[in-house]
XYZ file of C-alpha atoms in Angstrom:
501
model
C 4.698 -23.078 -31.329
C 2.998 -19.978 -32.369
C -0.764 -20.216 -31.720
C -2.841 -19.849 -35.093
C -6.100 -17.464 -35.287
C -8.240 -16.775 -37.730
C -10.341 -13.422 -38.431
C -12.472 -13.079 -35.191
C -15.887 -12.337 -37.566
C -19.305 -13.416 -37.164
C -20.217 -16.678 -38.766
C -16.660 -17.065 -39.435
C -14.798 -21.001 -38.513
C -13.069 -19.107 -35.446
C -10.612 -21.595 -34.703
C -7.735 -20.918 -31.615
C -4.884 -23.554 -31.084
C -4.202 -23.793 -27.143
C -2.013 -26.786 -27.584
C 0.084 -26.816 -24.635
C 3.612 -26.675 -24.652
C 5.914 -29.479 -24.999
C 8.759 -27.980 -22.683
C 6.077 -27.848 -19.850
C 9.156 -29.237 -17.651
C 11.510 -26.647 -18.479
C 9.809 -25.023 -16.073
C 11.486 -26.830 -13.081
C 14.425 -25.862 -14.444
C 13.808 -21.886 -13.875
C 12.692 -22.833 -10.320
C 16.270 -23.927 -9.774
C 17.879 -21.008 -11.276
C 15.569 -18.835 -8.657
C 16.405 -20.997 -5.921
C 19.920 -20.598 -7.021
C 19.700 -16.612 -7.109
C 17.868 -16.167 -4.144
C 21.054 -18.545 -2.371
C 23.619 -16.421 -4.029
C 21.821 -12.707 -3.460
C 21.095 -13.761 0.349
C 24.828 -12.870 1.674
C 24.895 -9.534 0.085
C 21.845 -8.347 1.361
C 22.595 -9.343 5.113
C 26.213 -9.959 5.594
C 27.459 -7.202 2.821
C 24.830 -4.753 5.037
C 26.839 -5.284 8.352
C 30.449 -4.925 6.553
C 29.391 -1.890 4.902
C 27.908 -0.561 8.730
C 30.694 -2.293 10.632
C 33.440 -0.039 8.003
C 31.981 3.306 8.657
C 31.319 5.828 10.913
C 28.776 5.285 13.157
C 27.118 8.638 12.105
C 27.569 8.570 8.514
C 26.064 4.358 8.324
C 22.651 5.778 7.649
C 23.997 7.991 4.872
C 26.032 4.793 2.888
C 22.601 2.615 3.463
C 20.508 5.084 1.767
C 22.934 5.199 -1.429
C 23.126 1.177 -1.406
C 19.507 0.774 -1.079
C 18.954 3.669 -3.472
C 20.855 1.575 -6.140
C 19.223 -1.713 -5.213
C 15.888 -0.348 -5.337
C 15.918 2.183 -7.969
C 18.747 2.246 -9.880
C 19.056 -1.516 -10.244
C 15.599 -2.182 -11.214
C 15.221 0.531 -13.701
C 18.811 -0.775 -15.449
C 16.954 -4.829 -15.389
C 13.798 -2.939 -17.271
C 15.890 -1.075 -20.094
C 18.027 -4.244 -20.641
C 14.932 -6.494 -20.745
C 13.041 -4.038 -23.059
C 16.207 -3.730 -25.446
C 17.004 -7.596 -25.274
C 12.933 -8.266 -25.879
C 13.249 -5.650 -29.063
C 15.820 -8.894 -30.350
C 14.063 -11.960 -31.907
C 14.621 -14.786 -29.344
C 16.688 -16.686 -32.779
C 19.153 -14.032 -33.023
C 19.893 -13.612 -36.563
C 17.011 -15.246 -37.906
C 15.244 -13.795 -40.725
C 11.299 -13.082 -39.506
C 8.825 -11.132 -41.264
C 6.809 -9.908 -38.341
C 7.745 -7.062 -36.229
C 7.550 -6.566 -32.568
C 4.444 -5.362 -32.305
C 3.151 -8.850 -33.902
C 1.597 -10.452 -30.785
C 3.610 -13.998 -32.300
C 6.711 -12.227 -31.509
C 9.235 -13.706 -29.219
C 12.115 -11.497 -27.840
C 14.815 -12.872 -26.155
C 14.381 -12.847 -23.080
C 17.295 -15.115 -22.411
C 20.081 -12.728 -23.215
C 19.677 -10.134 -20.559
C 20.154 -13.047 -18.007
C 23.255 -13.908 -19.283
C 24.474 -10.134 -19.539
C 23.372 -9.890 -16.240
C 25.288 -12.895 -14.820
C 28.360 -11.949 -16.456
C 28.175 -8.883 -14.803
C 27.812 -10.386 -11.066
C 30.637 -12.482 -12.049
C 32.862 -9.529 -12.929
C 31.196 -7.595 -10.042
C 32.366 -10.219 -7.450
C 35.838 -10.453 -8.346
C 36.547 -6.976 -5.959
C 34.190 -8.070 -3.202
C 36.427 -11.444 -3.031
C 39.203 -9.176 -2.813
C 37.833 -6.977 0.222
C 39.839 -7.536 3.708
C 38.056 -8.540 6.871
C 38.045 -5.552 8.193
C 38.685 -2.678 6.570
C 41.851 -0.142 6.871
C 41.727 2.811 9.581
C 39.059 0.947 11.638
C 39.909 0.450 15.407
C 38.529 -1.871 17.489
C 37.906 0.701 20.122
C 35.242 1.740 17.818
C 33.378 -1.413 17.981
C 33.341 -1.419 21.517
C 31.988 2.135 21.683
C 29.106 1.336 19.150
C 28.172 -1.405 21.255
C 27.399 1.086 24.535
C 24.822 2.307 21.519
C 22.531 -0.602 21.623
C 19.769 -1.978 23.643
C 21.219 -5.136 25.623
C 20.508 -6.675 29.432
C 23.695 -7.418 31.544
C 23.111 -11.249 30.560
C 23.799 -10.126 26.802
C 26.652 -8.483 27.237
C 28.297 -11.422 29.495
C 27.334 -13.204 25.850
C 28.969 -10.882 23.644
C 32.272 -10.876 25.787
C 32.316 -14.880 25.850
C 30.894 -15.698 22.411
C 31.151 -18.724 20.701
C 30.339 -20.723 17.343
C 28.125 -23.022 17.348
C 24.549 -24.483 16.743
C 23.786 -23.900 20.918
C 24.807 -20.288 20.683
C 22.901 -19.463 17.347
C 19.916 -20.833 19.220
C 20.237 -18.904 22.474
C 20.902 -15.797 19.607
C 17.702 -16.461 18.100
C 15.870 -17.171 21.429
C 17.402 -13.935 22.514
C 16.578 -12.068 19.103
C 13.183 -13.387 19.350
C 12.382 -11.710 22.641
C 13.629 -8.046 21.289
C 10.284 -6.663 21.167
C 12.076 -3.528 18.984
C 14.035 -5.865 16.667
C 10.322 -7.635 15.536
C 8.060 -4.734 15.172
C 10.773 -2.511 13.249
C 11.176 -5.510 11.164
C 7.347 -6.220 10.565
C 6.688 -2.024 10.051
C 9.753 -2.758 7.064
C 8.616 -5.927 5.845
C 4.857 -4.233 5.209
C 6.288 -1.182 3.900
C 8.328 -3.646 1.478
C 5.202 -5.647 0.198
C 3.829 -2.346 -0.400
C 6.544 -1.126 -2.859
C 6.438 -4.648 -4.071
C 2.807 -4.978 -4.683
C 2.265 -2.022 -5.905
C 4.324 -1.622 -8.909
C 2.910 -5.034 -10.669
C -0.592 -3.455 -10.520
C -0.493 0.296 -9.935
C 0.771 0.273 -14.468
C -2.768 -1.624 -14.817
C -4.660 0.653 -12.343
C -3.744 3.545 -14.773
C -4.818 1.736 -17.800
C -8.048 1.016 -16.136
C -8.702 4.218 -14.407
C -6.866 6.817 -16.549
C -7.105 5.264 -19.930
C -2.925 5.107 -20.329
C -2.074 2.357 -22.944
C 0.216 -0.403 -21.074
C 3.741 1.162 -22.357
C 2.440 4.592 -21.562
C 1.398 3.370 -17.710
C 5.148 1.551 -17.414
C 6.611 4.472 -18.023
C 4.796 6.757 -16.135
C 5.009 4.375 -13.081
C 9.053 3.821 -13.519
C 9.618 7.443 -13.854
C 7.529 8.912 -10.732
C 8.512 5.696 -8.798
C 12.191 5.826 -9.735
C 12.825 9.638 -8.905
C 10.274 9.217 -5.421
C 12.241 6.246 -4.272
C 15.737 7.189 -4.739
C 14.787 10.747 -3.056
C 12.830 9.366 -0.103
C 16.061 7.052 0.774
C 18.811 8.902 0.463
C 16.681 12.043 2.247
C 15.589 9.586 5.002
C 19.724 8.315 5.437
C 20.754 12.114 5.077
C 18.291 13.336 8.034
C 19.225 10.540 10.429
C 22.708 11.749 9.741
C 22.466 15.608 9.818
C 19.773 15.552 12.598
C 22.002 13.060 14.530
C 18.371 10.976 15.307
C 19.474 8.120 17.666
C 16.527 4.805 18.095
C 13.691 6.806 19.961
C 14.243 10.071 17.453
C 13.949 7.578 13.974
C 10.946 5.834 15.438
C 9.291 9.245 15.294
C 10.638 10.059 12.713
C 9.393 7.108 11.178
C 5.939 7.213 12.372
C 5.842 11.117 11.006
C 6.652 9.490 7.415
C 4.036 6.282 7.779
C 1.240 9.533 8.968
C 1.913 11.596 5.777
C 1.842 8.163 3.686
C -1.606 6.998 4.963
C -2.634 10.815 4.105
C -1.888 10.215 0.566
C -3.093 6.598 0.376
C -6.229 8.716 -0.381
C -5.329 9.509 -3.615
C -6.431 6.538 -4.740
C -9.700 7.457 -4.187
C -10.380 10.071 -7.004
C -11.775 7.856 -9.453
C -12.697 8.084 -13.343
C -15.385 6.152 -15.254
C -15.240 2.690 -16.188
C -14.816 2.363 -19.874
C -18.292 1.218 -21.631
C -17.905 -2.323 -22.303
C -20.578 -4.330 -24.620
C -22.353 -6.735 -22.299
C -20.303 -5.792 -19.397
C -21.440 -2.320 -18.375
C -23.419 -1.642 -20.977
C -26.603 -3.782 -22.558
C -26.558 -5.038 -25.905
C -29.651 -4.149 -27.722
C -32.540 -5.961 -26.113
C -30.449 -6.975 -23.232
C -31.653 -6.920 -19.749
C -28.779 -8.299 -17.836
C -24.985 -7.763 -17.762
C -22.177 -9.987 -17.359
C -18.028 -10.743 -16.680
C -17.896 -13.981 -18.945
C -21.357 -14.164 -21.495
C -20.831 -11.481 -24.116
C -23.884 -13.310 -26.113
C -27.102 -11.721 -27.156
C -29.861 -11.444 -30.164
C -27.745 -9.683 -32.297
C -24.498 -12.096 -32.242
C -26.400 -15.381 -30.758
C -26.157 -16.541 -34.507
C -22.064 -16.061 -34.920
C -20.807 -18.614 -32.699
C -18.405 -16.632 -30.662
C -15.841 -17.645 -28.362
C -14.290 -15.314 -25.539
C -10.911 -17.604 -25.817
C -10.126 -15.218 -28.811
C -10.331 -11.413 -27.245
C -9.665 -9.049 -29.673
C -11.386 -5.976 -28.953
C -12.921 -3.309 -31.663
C -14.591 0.359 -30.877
C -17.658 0.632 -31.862
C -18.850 4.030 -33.596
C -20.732 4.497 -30.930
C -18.011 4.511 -28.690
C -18.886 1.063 -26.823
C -15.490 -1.667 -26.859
C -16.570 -5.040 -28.033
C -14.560 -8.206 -26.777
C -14.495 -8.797 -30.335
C -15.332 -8.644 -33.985
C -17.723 -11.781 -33.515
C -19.607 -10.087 -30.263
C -20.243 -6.946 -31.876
C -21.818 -9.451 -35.200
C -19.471 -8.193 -37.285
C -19.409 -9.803 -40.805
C -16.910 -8.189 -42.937
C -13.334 -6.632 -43.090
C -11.164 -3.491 -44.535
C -8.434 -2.215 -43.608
C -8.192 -2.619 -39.651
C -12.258 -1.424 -40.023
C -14.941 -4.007 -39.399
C -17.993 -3.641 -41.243
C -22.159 -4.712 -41.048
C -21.889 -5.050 -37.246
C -25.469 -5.960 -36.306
C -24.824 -5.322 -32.377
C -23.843 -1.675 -33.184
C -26.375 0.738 -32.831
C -25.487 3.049 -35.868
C -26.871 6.802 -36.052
C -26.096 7.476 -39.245
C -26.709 4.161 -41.760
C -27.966 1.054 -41.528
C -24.734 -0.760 -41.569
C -22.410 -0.039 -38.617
C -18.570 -0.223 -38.374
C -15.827 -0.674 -35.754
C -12.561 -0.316 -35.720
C -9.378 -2.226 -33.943
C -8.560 -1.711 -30.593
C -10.460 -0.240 -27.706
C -12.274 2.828 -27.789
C -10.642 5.733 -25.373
C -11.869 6.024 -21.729
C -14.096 8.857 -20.784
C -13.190 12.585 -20.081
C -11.577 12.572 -16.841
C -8.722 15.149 -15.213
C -7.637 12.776 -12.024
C -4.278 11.737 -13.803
C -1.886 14.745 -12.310
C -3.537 14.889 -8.967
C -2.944 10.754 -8.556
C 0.635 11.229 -9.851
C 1.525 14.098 -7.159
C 0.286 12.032 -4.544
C 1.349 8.679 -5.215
C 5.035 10.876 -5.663
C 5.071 11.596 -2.202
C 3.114 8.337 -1.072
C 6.400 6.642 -2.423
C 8.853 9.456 -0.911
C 7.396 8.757 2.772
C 7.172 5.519 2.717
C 10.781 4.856 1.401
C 12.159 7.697 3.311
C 11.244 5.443 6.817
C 12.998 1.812 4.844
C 16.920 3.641 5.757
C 15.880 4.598 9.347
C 14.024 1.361 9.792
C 16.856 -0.002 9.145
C 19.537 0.851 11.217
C 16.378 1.038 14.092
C 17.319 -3.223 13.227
C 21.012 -2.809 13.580
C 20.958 -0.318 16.739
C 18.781 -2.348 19.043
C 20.755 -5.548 19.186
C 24.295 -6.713 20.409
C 26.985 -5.855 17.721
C 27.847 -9.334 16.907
C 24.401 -10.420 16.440
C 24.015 -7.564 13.561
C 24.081 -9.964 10.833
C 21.652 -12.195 12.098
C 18.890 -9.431 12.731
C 19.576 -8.747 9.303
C 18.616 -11.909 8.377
C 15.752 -11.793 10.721
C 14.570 -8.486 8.936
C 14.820 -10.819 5.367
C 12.761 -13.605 6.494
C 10.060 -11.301 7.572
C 10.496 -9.706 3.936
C 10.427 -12.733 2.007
C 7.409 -13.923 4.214
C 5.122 -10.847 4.149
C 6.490 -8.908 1.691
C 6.839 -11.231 -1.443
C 3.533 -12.844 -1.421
C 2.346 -9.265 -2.021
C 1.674 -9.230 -5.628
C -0.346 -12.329 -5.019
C -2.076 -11.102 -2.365
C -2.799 -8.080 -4.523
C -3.574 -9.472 -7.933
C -5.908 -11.723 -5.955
C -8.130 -8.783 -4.222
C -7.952 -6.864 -7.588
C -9.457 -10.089 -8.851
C -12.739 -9.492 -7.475
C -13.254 -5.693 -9.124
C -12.873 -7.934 -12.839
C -15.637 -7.759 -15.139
C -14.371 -9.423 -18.579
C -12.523 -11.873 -17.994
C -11.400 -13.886 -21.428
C -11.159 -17.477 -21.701
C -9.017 -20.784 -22.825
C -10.528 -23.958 -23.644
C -13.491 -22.823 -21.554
C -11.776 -21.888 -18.495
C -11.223 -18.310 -16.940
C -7.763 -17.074 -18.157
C -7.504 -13.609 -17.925
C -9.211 -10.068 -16.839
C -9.853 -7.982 -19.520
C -11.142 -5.088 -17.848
C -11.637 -3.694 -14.140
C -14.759 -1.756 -12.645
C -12.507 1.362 -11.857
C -14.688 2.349 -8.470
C -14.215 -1.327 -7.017
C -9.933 -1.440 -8.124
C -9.745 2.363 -6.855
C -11.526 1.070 -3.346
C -9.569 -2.515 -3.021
C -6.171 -0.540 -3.551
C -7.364 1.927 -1.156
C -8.493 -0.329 1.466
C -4.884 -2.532 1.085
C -2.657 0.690 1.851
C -5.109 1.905 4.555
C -4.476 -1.065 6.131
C -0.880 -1.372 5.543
C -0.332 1.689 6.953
C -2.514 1.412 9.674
C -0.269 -1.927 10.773
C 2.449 -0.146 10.261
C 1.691 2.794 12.344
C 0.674 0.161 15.135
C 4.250 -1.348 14.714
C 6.101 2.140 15.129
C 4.008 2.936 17.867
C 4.575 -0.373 19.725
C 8.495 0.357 19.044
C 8.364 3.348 20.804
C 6.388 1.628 23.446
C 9.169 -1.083 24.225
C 12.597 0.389 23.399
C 14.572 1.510 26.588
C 17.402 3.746 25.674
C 20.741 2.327 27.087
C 21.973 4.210 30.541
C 25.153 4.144 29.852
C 26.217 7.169 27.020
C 28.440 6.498 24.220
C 31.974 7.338 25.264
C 34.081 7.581 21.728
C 33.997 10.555 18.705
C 32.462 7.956 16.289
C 29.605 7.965 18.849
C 29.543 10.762 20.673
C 28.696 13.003 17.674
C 25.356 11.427 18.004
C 22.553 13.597 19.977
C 21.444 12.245 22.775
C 18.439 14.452 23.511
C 16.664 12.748 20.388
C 16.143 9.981 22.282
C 14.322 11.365 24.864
């Protein structure tokens, strides 16, 4: 059910329905179609990882990593938000005949149909994986005996991998021994941070331009997607092509890894050039005879009369350039034409009776926009140009057979640092709000930021990111011990071995 508003004016019978829904339970029944997804997505992402590195050359693995992660992180993503913005462009009744447009906050798009598109896809997608062989044509298994000279491994491993066997004892004598691979956690916690990041970051870094820059929300999504997109797509596939061309082995990524994490923390401090916050009535700026400022009480002398509620935010520019939560709070009494008229809060400079208008006003002069954009550009190259080397840092430093399962190891540590990022995130950002609107008299939803406290909180989350991160490469270095034995087939052999040193 549509919610129904009337005209947010002063003295005006404001009245907001926040009736909740009646298909509250529906709700578990998304949960299950997550759960479901993250079951079916699971295999591809760790066992389709080790076929694809298993079925190549051991110098060109890097290379065929950075093009799949390159079209799981970029590619994929940006195809999900054109199909949801051209499915939510639909009515969610297809065919129905509406008189409201999209723009019409009561609009509903349907936001079903992309879901289906996109599982009929997978569908038709997994019809050639079923197909694929065990083992792929033209691969020997002397090769899989030479990559396995490659790895990190004690004598009582390698008895292991010649005698191994199914079952729930050896999985946990894998893990045990998994656990103990000092190289295996830290690469995996430097990824899994480095993940949260690029997780994080792109729910709020759309709203940090709104707030700092002024961007409208569809300008900021597509500023975002477009630097993102092109700085994430480059930074893997260059980061899989050096590894291959430079022929880095475990010690040579790790630095070459650390290198990338350095120039990322260097740019982190791009989020320090900062703009003004936006003047907001009763927020950062007093109401006439006003002495004190606050995040949820908009009322003062001039609207204390109008009986305003800040469960209806709909803000209007004054013409003196001030945004008013709404109408109501800047004592507005009359209407014409998307202008507001006899607004007793607005201090007018040129007649007695001053006007507003719909929407908020502009944000102030300010020239930081290009300068933010270059460096979050290469923030995002460095940072995803260490996620391919990272990587096969995982797959090099463990027995061959137990590739799959430090895969998985690397996932869990994903799904448990990196996914609670944009909570962690939206959280801390939480604490630089200061309007916050209301429903039935309980904090809903942030209105506007102070942009020097969101500029400093973002700051202060990379900075530390990165600084674990660093720690994690360093302590990699630290603890690896490059095999003694050298690699004795082509596959391998075209690898340098004076990187490692």
């Amino acid at each position: 059910m549509t919610p129904k508003t009337e005209e947010p004016l002063c003295g005006a019978n404001i009245t907001v329905n926040n009736a909740e829904a009646t298909l509250k339970n529906y709700m578990y029944l998304f949960m299950l179609g997550n759960l479901l997804n993250g079951v079916g997505s699971t295999a591809i992402f760790t066992l389709g990882m080790t076929y694809l590195d298993e079925n190549v050359a051991q110098k060109s693995s890097s290379t065929y990593h950075a093009i799949y992660y390159s079209l799981q992180s970029s590619v994929g993503p940006a195809s999900g938000y054109i199909l949801g913005g051209l499915t939510l462009g639909l009515f969610t009744n297809i065919g129905e005949n509406v008189k409201i447009t999209n723009t019409n906050p009561a609009w509903v798009g349907a936001w079903w149909l992309g879901m289906i598109i996109a599982s009929v896809l997978l569908f038709i997608s997994a019809v050639p994986l079923l197909m694929l062989p065990k083992k792929m044509p033209g691969r020997l298994d002397g090769d899989t005996l030479a990559r396995e000279t490659e790895v990190q491994r004690s004598a009582e491993n390698l008895h292991s991998d010649n005698h191994h066997k199914k079952g729930i004892k050896d999985l946990i004598l894998t893990n045990s021994n998994l656990l103990r691979n000092a190289p295996l956690i830290f690469s995996a916690l430097a990824y899994a941070f480095d993940y949260g990041l690029i997780v994080g970051f792109s729910a709020y870094v759309p709203k940090y331009l709104e707030t700092m820059y002024g961007l409208t929300a569809t300008q900021a999504s597509i500023v975002i997607a477009f630097v993102s997109i092109i700085g994430s797509t480059a930074g893997l596939i260059t980061g899989g092509v050096v590894v291959t061309k430079a022929r880095l082995r475990v010690r040579g990524m790790i630095k070459f890894c650390f290198l990338n994490t350095l120039i990322a923390l260097v740019c982190s401090f791009g989020f320090l050039i900062r703009c003004p916050t936006a003047d907001f009535a009763g927020a950062t700026v007093f109401y006439p005879e006003q002495s004190i400022v606050s995040s949820h009480d908009f009322s003062s002398t001039c609207n204390s009369l109008c009986h305003c509620t800040t469960d209806h935010y709909s803000p209007v520019c004054g013409e003196n350039s001030v945004t008013y939560f709404s109408p109501c709070f800047a004592g507005c009494t009359g209407s014409l034409n998307q202008t507001y008229t006899d607004c007793s809060c607005i201090l007018s400079t040129t007649n007695q009776f001053a006007t507003s208008r719909k929407g908020k006003c502009g944000g102030k002069q300010c020239n930081g926009l290009p300068i933010f954009l270059c460096t979050f550009f290469v923030l995002m190259l460095f940072t995803l140009m260490s996620l391919t080397p990272t990587l096969q840092i995982i797959l090099r430093v463990v027995p061959f057979n137990q590739r799959s399962v430090a895969v998985g190891f690397q996932w869990v540590f994903n799904r448990c640092i990196g996914f609670p990022f944009p909570i962690i995130v939206g959280r801390v950002l939480d604490y630089s709000c200061i309007v916050w609107s209301t429903k039935m008299g309980k904090t809903a939803s942030c209105r506007l930021y102070s942009s020097n406290q969101m500029s400093l909180y973002l700051f202060l989350i990379l900075l530390g990111c990165k600084i674990i991160t660093l720690t994690c490469y360093g302590f990699d270095h630290l603890f690896y011990k490059p095999p003694k034995s050298k690699p004795n087939s082509a596959d391998s052999a075209e690898t340098s071995p004076t990187l490692d040193s």
